[in-house]
Tab-separated table of C-alpha atoms in Angstrom:
chain	number	residue	atom	x	y	z
A	1201	UNK	CA	151.830	-64.353	-165.340
A	1202	UNK	CA	153.633	-64.003	-168.687
A	1203	UNK	CA	152.501	-66.065	-171.679
A	1204	UNK	CA	154.214	-66.230	-175.057
A	1205	UNK	CA	153.024	-63.542	-177.461
A	1206	UNK	CA	155.612	-64.069	-180.205
A	1207	UNK	CA	157.772	-67.109	-180.980
A	1208	UNK	CA	160.613	-66.756	-183.480
A	1209	UNK	CA	162.298	-69.920	-184.696
A	1210	UNK	CA	165.389	-70.107	-186.911
A	1211	UNK	CA	164.507	-66.864	-188.679
A	1212	UNK	CA	166.708	-66.021	-191.659
A	1213	UNK	CA	166.593	-63.091	-194.061
A	1214	UNK	CA	168.876	-62.933	-197.091
A	1215	UNK	CA	169.263	-60.012	-199.495
A	1216	UNK	CA	171.406	-60.220	-202.668
A	1217	UNK	CA	174.483	-58.697	-201.020
A	1218	UNK	CA	173.920	-59.202	-197.285
A	1219	UNK	CA	172.339	-61.552	-194.745
A	1220	UNK	CA	171.141	-59.413	-191.814
A	1221	UNK	CA	169.374	-62.290	-190.052
A	1222	UNK	CA	171.228	-65.600	-189.977
A	1223	UNK	CA	169.473	-67.674	-187.300
A	1224	UNK	CA	167.294	-65.738	-184.871
A	1225	UNK	CA	165.404	-67.512	-182.110
A	1226	UNK	CA	163.382	-65.716	-179.439
A	1227	UNK	CA	160.296	-65.851	-177.237
A	1228	UNK	CA	158.497	-62.589	-176.419
A	1229	UNK	CA	156.057	-62.892	-173.548
A	1230	UNK	CA	152.913	-60.880	-173.004
A	1231	UNK	CA	153.596	-57.769	-170.914
A	1232	UNK	CA	157.331	-57.668	-171.605
A	1233	UNK	CA	159.212	-54.548	-172.650
A	1234	UNK	CA	162.151	-55.703	-174.740
A	1235	UNK	CA	164.829	-53.382	-176.055
A	1236	UNK	CA	166.833	-54.577	-179.052
A	1237	UNK	CA	170.289	-53.047	-179.207
A	1238	UNK	CA	173.417	-53.596	-181.264
A	1239	UNK	CA	175.642	-52.012	-183.907
A	1240	UNK	CA	174.149	-50.556	-187.076
A	1241	UNK	CA	173.558	-53.087	-189.815
A	1242	UNK	CA	173.027	-56.078	-187.533
A	1243	UNK	CA	169.412	-56.775	-188.527
A	1244	UNK	CA	167.490	-55.090	-185.704
A	1245	UNK	CA	165.032	-53.224	-187.925
A	1246	UNK	CA	164.859	-56.166	-190.344
A	1247	UNK	CA	163.739	-58.343	-187.433
A	1248	UNK	CA	160.811	-56.025	-186.649
A	1249	UNK	CA	159.837	-55.818	-190.315
A	1250	UNK	CA	159.832	-59.603	-190.558
A	1251	UNK	CA	157.708	-59.944	-187.412
A	1252	UNK	CA	154.902	-57.867	-188.923
A	1253	UNK	CA	155.605	-59.172	-192.436
A	1254	UNK	CA	156.626	-55.893	-194.021
A	1255	UNK	CA	159.533	-58.108	-195.084
A	1256	UNK	CA	159.127	-61.743	-196.109
A	1257	UNK	CA	161.588	-63.974	-194.239
A	1258	UNK	CA	163.813	-66.193	-196.358
A	1259	UNK	CA	163.222	-69.078	-193.965
A	1260	UNK	CA	162.157	-69.801	-190.412
A	1261	UNK	CA	158.894	-69.331	-188.563
A	1262	UNK	CA	157.205	-66.509	-186.654
A	1263	UNK	CA	154.181	-67.350	-184.506
A	1264	UNK	CA	152.000	-64.496	-183.230
A	1265	UNK	CA	149.688	-65.434	-180.359
A	1266	UNK	CA	149.584	-69.051	-181.512
A	1267	UNK	CA	149.196	-68.367	-185.251
A	1268	UNK	CA	151.994	-68.549	-187.809
A	1269	UNK	CA	152.430	-65.377	-189.819
A	1270	UNK	CA	155.002	-67.073	-192.059
A	1271	UNK	CA	152.967	-70.074	-193.255
A	1272	UNK	CA	151.816	-69.952	-196.914
A	1273	UNK	CA	148.151	-69.862	-195.938
A	1274	UNK	CA	148.527	-67.266	-193.164
A	1275	UNK	CA	145.951	-64.475	-193.027
A	1276	UNK	CA	148.657	-61.816	-192.688
A	1277	UNK	CA	146.368	-58.744	-192.451
A	1278	UNK	CA	144.294	-60.368	-189.702
A	1279	UNK	CA	147.316	-61.511	-187.653
A	1280	UNK	CA	149.036	-58.155	-188.225
A	1281	UNK	CA	146.163	-56.352	-186.497
A	1282	UNK	CA	147.495	-57.662	-183.198
A	1283	UNK	CA	150.575	-55.503	-183.772
A	1284	UNK	CA	151.202	-51.813	-184.178
A	1285	UNK	CA	154.401	-50.344	-185.547
A	1286	UNK	CA	155.941	-46.940	-184.919
A	1287	UNK	CA	158.526	-45.951	-187.527
A	1288	UNK	CA	161.481	-43.616	-187.167
A	1289	UNK	CA	160.143	-41.458	-190.029
A	1290	UNK	CA	156.600	-40.965	-188.546
A	1291	UNK	CA	154.736	-41.887	-191.797
A	1292	UNK	CA	151.866	-39.462	-191.152
A	1293	UNK	CA	149.486	-38.392	-193.929
A	1294	UNK	CA	150.518	-34.785	-194.584
A	1295	UNK	CA	147.169	-33.810	-196.147
A	1296	UNK	CA	145.194	-34.904	-193.070
A	1297	UNK	CA	144.944	-33.184	-189.717
A	1298	UNK	CA	146.363	-34.816	-186.609
A	1299	UNK	CA	142.992	-36.190	-185.480
A	1300	UNK	CA	142.166	-37.386	-189.009
A	1301	UNK	CA	145.475	-39.263	-189.116
A	1302	UNK	CA	144.398	-41.126	-185.982
A	1303	UNK	CA	140.813	-41.714	-187.138
A	1304	UNK	CA	141.276	-43.025	-190.669
A	1305	UNK	CA	142.499	-46.574	-189.928
A	1306	UNK	CA	139.976	-46.974	-187.102
A	1307	UNK	CA	137.124	-46.235	-189.506
A	1308	UNK	CA	138.495	-48.197	-192.483
A	1309	UNK	CA	139.857	-51.294	-190.701
A	1310	UNK	CA	138.062	-51.520	-187.357
A	1311	UNK	CA	134.775	-50.146	-188.776
A	1312	UNK	CA	134.289	-47.735	-185.916
A	1313	UNK	CA	131.959	-44.817	-186.415
A	1314	UNK	CA	133.574	-41.434	-186.960
A	1315	UNK	CA	132.444	-40.364	-183.489
A	1316	UNK	CA	133.947	-43.466	-181.885
A	1317	UNK	CA	137.189	-42.931	-183.797
A	1318	UNK	CA	137.237	-39.239	-182.883
A	1319	UNK	CA	136.639	-39.930	-179.170
A	1320	UNK	CA	139.358	-42.599	-179.135
A	1321	UNK	CA	141.731	-40.276	-180.972
A	1322	UNK	CA	141.191	-37.396	-178.575
A	1323	UNK	CA	141.655	-39.699	-175.583
A	1324	UNK	CA	145.026	-40.779	-176.956
A	1325	UNK	CA	146.072	-37.250	-177.896
A	1326	UNK	CA	145.403	-36.204	-174.317
A	1327	UNK	CA	147.536	-39.138	-173.167
A	1328	UNK	CA	150.499	-38.024	-175.321
A	1329	UNK	CA	149.984	-34.341	-174.455
A	1330	UNK	CA	148.793	-33.121	-177.860
A	1331	UNK	CA	145.027	-32.613	-177.544
A	1332	UNK	CA	145.507	-28.948	-178.465
A	1333	UNK	CA	147.093	-29.988	-181.806
A	1334	UNK	CA	144.169	-32.117	-182.999
A	1335	UNK	CA	143.289	-29.816	-185.911
A	1336	UNK	CA	146.859	-29.024	-186.962
A	1337	UNK	CA	148.496	-30.482	-190.050
A	1338	UNK	CA	151.658	-32.568	-189.541
A	1339	UNK	CA	153.788	-29.874	-191.176
A	1340	UNK	CA	152.893	-27.570	-188.290
A	1341	UNK	CA	154.363	-29.939	-185.698
A	1342	UNK	CA	157.876	-30.503	-184.424
A	1343	UNK	CA	159.556	-33.870	-184.944
A	1344	UNK	CA	158.841	-34.930	-181.372
A	1345	UNK	CA	155.185	-33.979	-181.717
A	1346	UNK	CA	154.888	-35.922	-184.999
A	1347	UNK	CA	156.286	-39.022	-183.336
A	1348	UNK	CA	153.854	-38.699	-180.430
A	1349	UNK	CA	150.996	-38.476	-182.948
A	1350	UNK	CA	152.371	-41.579	-184.677
A	1351	UNK	CA	152.339	-43.420	-181.334
A	1352	UNK	CA	148.760	-42.295	-180.658
A	1353	UNK	CA	147.722	-43.469	-184.144
A	1354	UNK	CA	149.265	-46.885	-183.494
A	1355	UNK	CA	147.572	-47.238	-180.101
A	1356	UNK	CA	144.207	-46.303	-181.599
A	1357	UNK	CA	144.137	-49.730	-183.256
A	1358	UNK	CA	144.296	-51.445	-179.826
A	1359	UNK	CA	147.384	-53.514	-180.631
A	1360	UNK	CA	148.437	-56.304	-178.309
A	1361	UNK	CA	152.073	-55.577	-179.048
A	1362	UNK	CA	153.757	-52.394	-180.286
A	1363	UNK	CA	156.931	-52.499	-182.364
A	1364	UNK	CA	159.106	-49.383	-182.211
A	1365	UNK	CA	161.745	-49.035	-184.932
A	1366	UNK	CA	164.271	-46.519	-183.577
A	1367	UNK	CA	161.524	-44.055	-182.606
A	1368	UNK	CA	163.940	-41.243	-181.689
A	1369	UNK	CA	166.640	-41.568	-184.362
A	1370	UNK	CA	165.112	-38.910	-186.639
A	1371	UNK	CA	164.631	-36.397	-183.826
A	1372	UNK	CA	166.634	-33.421	-182.701
A	1373	UNK	CA	168.207	-34.286	-179.300
A	1374	UNK	CA	165.981	-31.721	-177.590
A	1375	UNK	CA	162.876	-33.656	-178.690
A	1376	UNK	CA	163.966	-37.165	-177.710
A	1377	UNK	CA	162.859	-36.882	-174.083
A	1378	UNK	CA	159.210	-36.141	-174.840
A	1379	UNK	CA	158.874	-39.298	-176.962
A	1380	UNK	CA	160.693	-41.503	-174.462
A	1381	UNK	CA	158.387	-40.241	-171.705
A	1382	UNK	CA	155.349	-41.459	-173.648
A	1383	UNK	CA	156.943	-44.893	-174.165
A	1384	UNK	CA	157.842	-45.089	-170.472
A	1385	UNK	CA	154.229	-44.419	-169.541
A	1386	UNK	CA	153.080	-47.202	-171.880
A	1387	UNK	CA	155.491	-49.590	-170.169
A	1388	UNK	CA	153.991	-48.713	-166.773
A	1389	UNK	CA	150.563	-49.606	-168.172
A	1390	UNK	CA	151.758	-53.117	-169.088
A	1391	UNK	CA	151.835	-52.665	-172.866
A	1392	UNK	CA	153.881	-55.365	-174.607
A	1393	UNK	CA	156.625	-53.608	-176.559
A	1394	UNK	CA	159.597	-54.489	-178.716
A	1395	UNK	CA	161.864	-51.454	-179.142
A	1396	UNK	CA	164.854	-51.073	-181.448
A	1397	UNK	CA	166.825	-48.228	-179.902
A	1398	UNK	CA	170.230	-46.579	-179.620
A	1399	UNK	CA	169.190	-44.832	-176.391
A	1400	UNK	CA	171.138	-46.948	-173.918
A	1401	UNK	CA	170.036	-45.263	-170.689
A	1402	UNK	CA	166.419	-45.513	-171.798
A	1403	UNK	CA	166.833	-49.205	-172.660
A	1404	UNK	CA	168.440	-49.873	-169.303
A	1405	UNK	CA	165.695	-48.070	-167.361
A	1406	UNK	CA	162.614	-49.360	-169.160
A	1407	UNK	CA	163.329	-52.932	-170.245
A	1408	UNK	CA	162.261	-56.159	-168.613
A	1409	UNK	CA	164.693	-57.815	-171.027
A	1410	UNK	CA	167.413	-56.604	-173.394
A	1411	UNK	CA	168.435	-58.354	-176.605
A	1412	UNK	CA	171.868	-57.618	-178.073
A	1413	UNK	CA	172.052	-58.487	-181.777
A	1414	UNK	CA	175.266	-59.108	-183.688
A	1415	UNK	CA	176.509	-61.459	-186.400
A	1416	UNK	CA	172.938	-62.066	-187.610
A	1417	UNK	CA	171.836	-63.693	-184.358
A	1418	UNK	CA	170.697	-62.815	-180.859
A	1419	UNK	CA	174.237	-62.682	-179.539
A	1420	UNK	CA	173.252	-62.193	-175.905
A	1421	UNK	CA	170.070	-61.514	-173.954
A	1422	UNK	CA	169.172	-60.966	-170.344
A	1423	UNK	CA	167.771	-58.507	-167.851
A	1424	UNK	CA	168.881	-54.907	-168.212
A	1425	UNK	CA	170.937	-55.365	-165.036
A	1426	UNK	CA	172.834	-58.279	-166.562
A	1427	UNK	CA	173.364	-56.838	-170.028
A	1428	UNK	CA	174.378	-53.346	-168.927
A	1429	UNK	CA	176.266	-54.159	-165.716
A	1430	UNK	CA	177.575	-57.679	-166.235
A	1431	UNK	CA	177.538	-58.758	-169.902
A	1432	UNK	CA	178.841	-62.286	-170.429
A	1433	UNK	CA	180.221	-61.891	-173.946
A	1434	UNK	CA	183.012	-59.680	-175.203
A	1435	UNK	CA	181.212	-57.944	-178.095
A	1436	UNK	CA	178.321	-57.056	-175.804
A	1437	UNK	CA	180.721	-55.517	-173.289
A	1438	UNK	CA	182.475	-53.497	-175.999
A	1439	UNK	CA	179.176	-52.189	-177.361
A	1440	UNK	CA	177.646	-51.309	-173.979
A	1441	UNK	CA	180.753	-49.462	-172.847
A	1442	UNK	CA	181.081	-47.743	-176.248
A	1443	UNK	CA	184.572	-49.099	-176.699
A	1444	UNK	CA	186.581	-48.563	-179.856
A	1445	UNK	CA	188.678	-51.666	-180.432
A	1446	UNK	CA	191.973	-52.101	-182.288
A	1447	UNK	CA	192.807	-55.776	-182.724
A	1448	UNK	CA	195.954	-57.404	-184.139
A	1449	UNK	CA	197.597	-60.843	-184.169
A	1450	UNK	CA	201.413	-60.765	-184.316
A	1451	UNK	CA	203.894	-63.584	-184.854
A	1452	UNK	CA	207.129	-63.091	-182.912
A	1453	UNK	CA	210.165	-62.914	-185.154
A	1454	UNK	CA	208.095	-61.615	-188.074
A	1455	UNK	CA	206.407	-58.382	-187.035
A	1456	UNK	CA	205.742	-55.434	-189.343
A	1457	UNK	CA	205.749	-52.768	-186.643
A	1458	UNK	CA	205.491	-49.860	-189.107
A	1459	UNK	CA	202.429	-51.466	-190.670
A	1460	UNK	CA	200.848	-51.955	-187.236
A	1461	UNK	CA	201.454	-48.330	-186.284
A	1462	UNK	CA	200.062	-47.092	-189.606
A	1463	UNK	CA	196.882	-49.110	-189.051
A	1464	UNK	CA	196.653	-47.835	-185.486
A	1465	UNK	CA	197.055	-44.225	-186.658
A	1466	UNK	CA	194.152	-44.670	-189.092
A	1467	UNK	CA	192.073	-46.278	-186.293
A	1468	UNK	CA	192.853	-43.390	-183.898
A	1469	UNK	CA	191.954	-40.714	-186.460
A	1470	UNK	CA	188.725	-42.464	-187.443
A	1471	UNK	CA	187.597	-42.673	-183.813
A	1472	UNK	CA	188.849	-39.182	-182.878
A	1473	UNK	CA	191.020	-40.398	-180.012
A	1474	UNK	CA	192.766	-37.471	-178.358
A	1475	UNK	CA	196.449	-36.897	-179.155
A	1476	UNK	CA	197.694	-37.487	-175.598
A	1477	UNK	CA	196.126	-40.949	-175.455
A	1478	UNK	CA	197.436	-41.805	-178.931
A	1479	UNK	CA	200.946	-40.733	-177.900
A	1480	UNK	CA	200.820	-42.826	-174.715
A	1481	UNK	CA	199.491	-45.858	-176.582
A	1482	UNK	CA	202.392	-45.469	-178.988
A	1483	UNK	CA	204.864	-45.453	-176.064
A	1484	UNK	CA	203.394	-48.705	-174.717
A	1485	UNK	CA	203.438	-50.369	-178.147
A	1486	UNK	CA	207.047	-49.345	-178.678
A	1487	UNK	CA	208.595	-49.826	-175.225
A	1488	UNK	CA	206.621	-52.765	-173.847
A	1489	UNK	CA	205.621	-54.734	-176.926
A	1490	UNK	CA	208.401	-54.178	-179.436
A	1491	UNK	CA	211.301	-53.830	-176.971
A	1492	UNK	CA	210.085	-55.439	-173.741
A	1493	UNK	CA	208.268	-58.548	-175.000
A	1494	UNK	CA	208.736	-59.636	-178.612
A	1495	UNK	CA	212.574	-59.873	-178.607
A	1496	UNK	CA	212.360	-62.182	-175.545
A	1497	UNK	CA	209.922	-64.657	-177.137
A	1498	UNK	CA	210.878	-67.654	-179.294
A	1499	UNK	CA	210.137	-67.192	-182.991
A	1500	UNK	CA	206.633	-68.167	-184.094
A	1501	UNK	CA	204.684	-67.281	-180.928
A	1502	UNK	CA	201.190	-65.905	-181.646
A	1503	UNK	CA	200.745	-62.644	-179.730
A	1504	UNK	CA	197.231	-61.151	-179.556
A	1505	UNK	CA	197.212	-57.369	-179.148
A	1506	UNK	CA	194.012	-55.524	-178.260
A	1507	UNK	CA	193.687	-51.787	-177.600
A	1508	UNK	CA	190.341	-50.530	-176.300
A	1509	UNK	CA	189.438	-46.862	-176.103
A	1510	UNK	CA	186.521	-45.730	-173.934
A	1511	UNK	CA	184.768	-42.586	-175.135
A	1512	UNK	CA	182.971	-42.170	-171.812
A	1513	UNK	CA	186.093	-42.383	-169.643
A	1514	UNK	CA	188.471	-40.946	-172.252
A	1515	UNK	CA	191.106	-43.552	-171.514
A	1516	UNK	CA	192.503	-46.700	-173.084
A	1517	UNK	CA	193.456	-50.227	-172.103
A	1518	UNK	CA	195.941	-52.480	-173.863
A	1519	UNK	CA	195.824	-56.262	-173.517
A	1520	UNK	CA	198.601	-58.542	-174.724
A	1521	UNK	CA	197.996	-62.301	-174.652
A	1522	UNK	CA	200.327	-65.162	-175.601
A	1523	UNK	CA	201.171	-68.748	-174.650
A	1524	UNK	CA	204.491	-69.701	-173.089
A	1525	UNK	CA	206.789	-68.716	-170.262
A	1526	UNK	CA	206.209	-65.450	-168.429
A	1527	UNK	CA	208.458	-62.588	-169.509
A	1528	UNK	CA	209.665	-59.765	-167.277
A	1529	UNK	CA	208.780	-56.776	-169.417
A	1530	UNK	CA	210.902	-54.318	-167.447
A	1531	UNK	CA	214.023	-56.444	-167.385
A	1532	UNK	CA	216.761	-54.670	-169.287
A	1533	UNK	CA	214.803	-51.405	-169.621
A	1534	UNK	CA	216.921	-48.295	-169.278
A	1535	UNK	CA	215.917	-45.230	-167.273
A	1536	UNK	CA	214.380	-43.424	-170.244
A	1537	UNK	CA	212.173	-46.408	-171.138
A	1538	UNK	CA	210.992	-46.788	-167.551
A	1539	UNK	CA	210.207	-43.077	-167.388
A	1540	UNK	CA	208.179	-43.240	-170.635
A	1541	UNK	CA	206.224	-46.249	-169.371
A	1542	UNK	CA	205.524	-44.592	-166.028
A	1543	UNK	CA	204.418	-41.398	-167.786
A	1544	UNK	CA	202.116	-43.240	-170.230
A	1545	UNK	CA	200.427	-45.819	-167.983
A	1546	UNK	CA	198.265	-45.644	-164.884
A	1547	UNK	CA	198.496	-49.337	-164.030
A	1548	UNK	CA	200.170	-52.546	-165.210
A	1549	UNK	CA	198.842	-56.018	-164.441
A	1550	UNK	CA	200.552	-59.243	-165.556
A	1551	UNK	CA	199.004	-62.704	-165.014
A	1552	UNK	CA	200.390	-66.152	-165.894
A	1553	UNK	CA	197.930	-69.072	-165.643
A	1554	UNK	CA	197.971	-72.547	-167.190
A	1555	UNK	CA	200.660	-71.585	-169.659
A	1556	UNK	CA	198.835	-68.452	-170.841
A	1557	UNK	CA	199.944	-64.883	-170.228
A	1558	UNK	CA	197.784	-61.779	-170.106
A	1559	UNK	CA	199.334	-58.355	-169.719
A	1560	UNK	CA	197.079	-55.340	-169.217
A	1561	UNK	CA	198.028	-51.673	-169.304
A	1562	UNK	CA	195.702	-48.849	-168.380
A	1563	UNK	CA	196.908	-45.953	-170.483
A	1564	UNK	CA	196.580	-42.371	-169.331
C-alpha cells in the first residue's frame, strides 16, 4: 500500500532572469518510481535540487515523510538524510579509492565503524558489478563505472528515496546501458525513486508514473502507458513523439508568404529536415494554402498553420485550421497543381464541424 513520501505544494523558484518553477504541485508515494521528463530548461533538475534543499525555494512547501523541509525551523540535514542524490557529474572524491568514497559518509554521518562501512560498501559494489574495482581511484574508471560507484555511495546511506538528476547525460552512449540496468534492479527491489531523464524508452519501461514538466509546472502526469501512448495534451504529444513544430497564424487578405517561407526555411535548416520533405512541404504551402485556400476566404479570417516533422518516422504533417464555410481546396486547380499535390502528399483529410475546419496533409 503506497503512502505519501513527498508532498510538494505551490513550489516556486525564481532566479534573476528566469523562473524555472512557477507552481509545482505533486505527491510522491512510497515505493513509486517516477520519471520526470520534458524539454531542457523546464525546471526538472531545479525541482530535485529544491526537494533536497540544495536550492532554496522562493515560495511553496515541501514535506518529506511528514516533516517540512522548507519551514524556517526545519532541521534540513536531518530530513535530508532520508534522501540520496545521484548527480550527472558523479561528484566522486578523486583522491580516495572507490571503497573509500563509499565509506567516508557512512563513518562521518552515520557513525558506522570502518569495518561496518567497508562491509556495506563491498556489498553494494557487488550489487553494481564493481567489487573488483574497490581499490581503484576514480580516474581509473570509465564514466559508466563512476556513475555506478556514485549510485553505490548513495545507497550506502540507506536513503528512503533516491533522486537521480539525469544520471546518464554525461556518459558515452556505450556506457548508458550499464547504469540503467542498475537503476532497473533498484526499481524491482521497491526503492522509491525520482528520476530526471532524457532516456524515453527507459522511462517508459521502468516508471510507475511519469511527470511531464513544461511552462514551470507539471504540465501532465500519468502512467507510462498513458503518457507515452495516449498523452492528453498537445505539448506532451509533441515531446514524446520528438516532433519539430512550425507554427504560424495568418490573416486572410494580408499574408506575407515570403516571410513565412523564410521562417520555415530557417526552421527546416535548424532541425535538419531532409530536402525532399522540405520541398514537398513547400509544394503544399504554395498550392494548397496560398492558391487553394486563402484566395477563397473572406478577408480577416484567422488561419492557424502547423507543420510537424517527426524525426523517428522522417515524415511531416501539416494542419490548417480556420472558422467559416468549408472550402474545396482542389476546385480550380490545374493539372500541374494536382500533380504536385499528389506527388508531395500521402494523404489528405478535411473535416468541417460546428463551423470549424481542419485540413490535414501527410507529407511524403
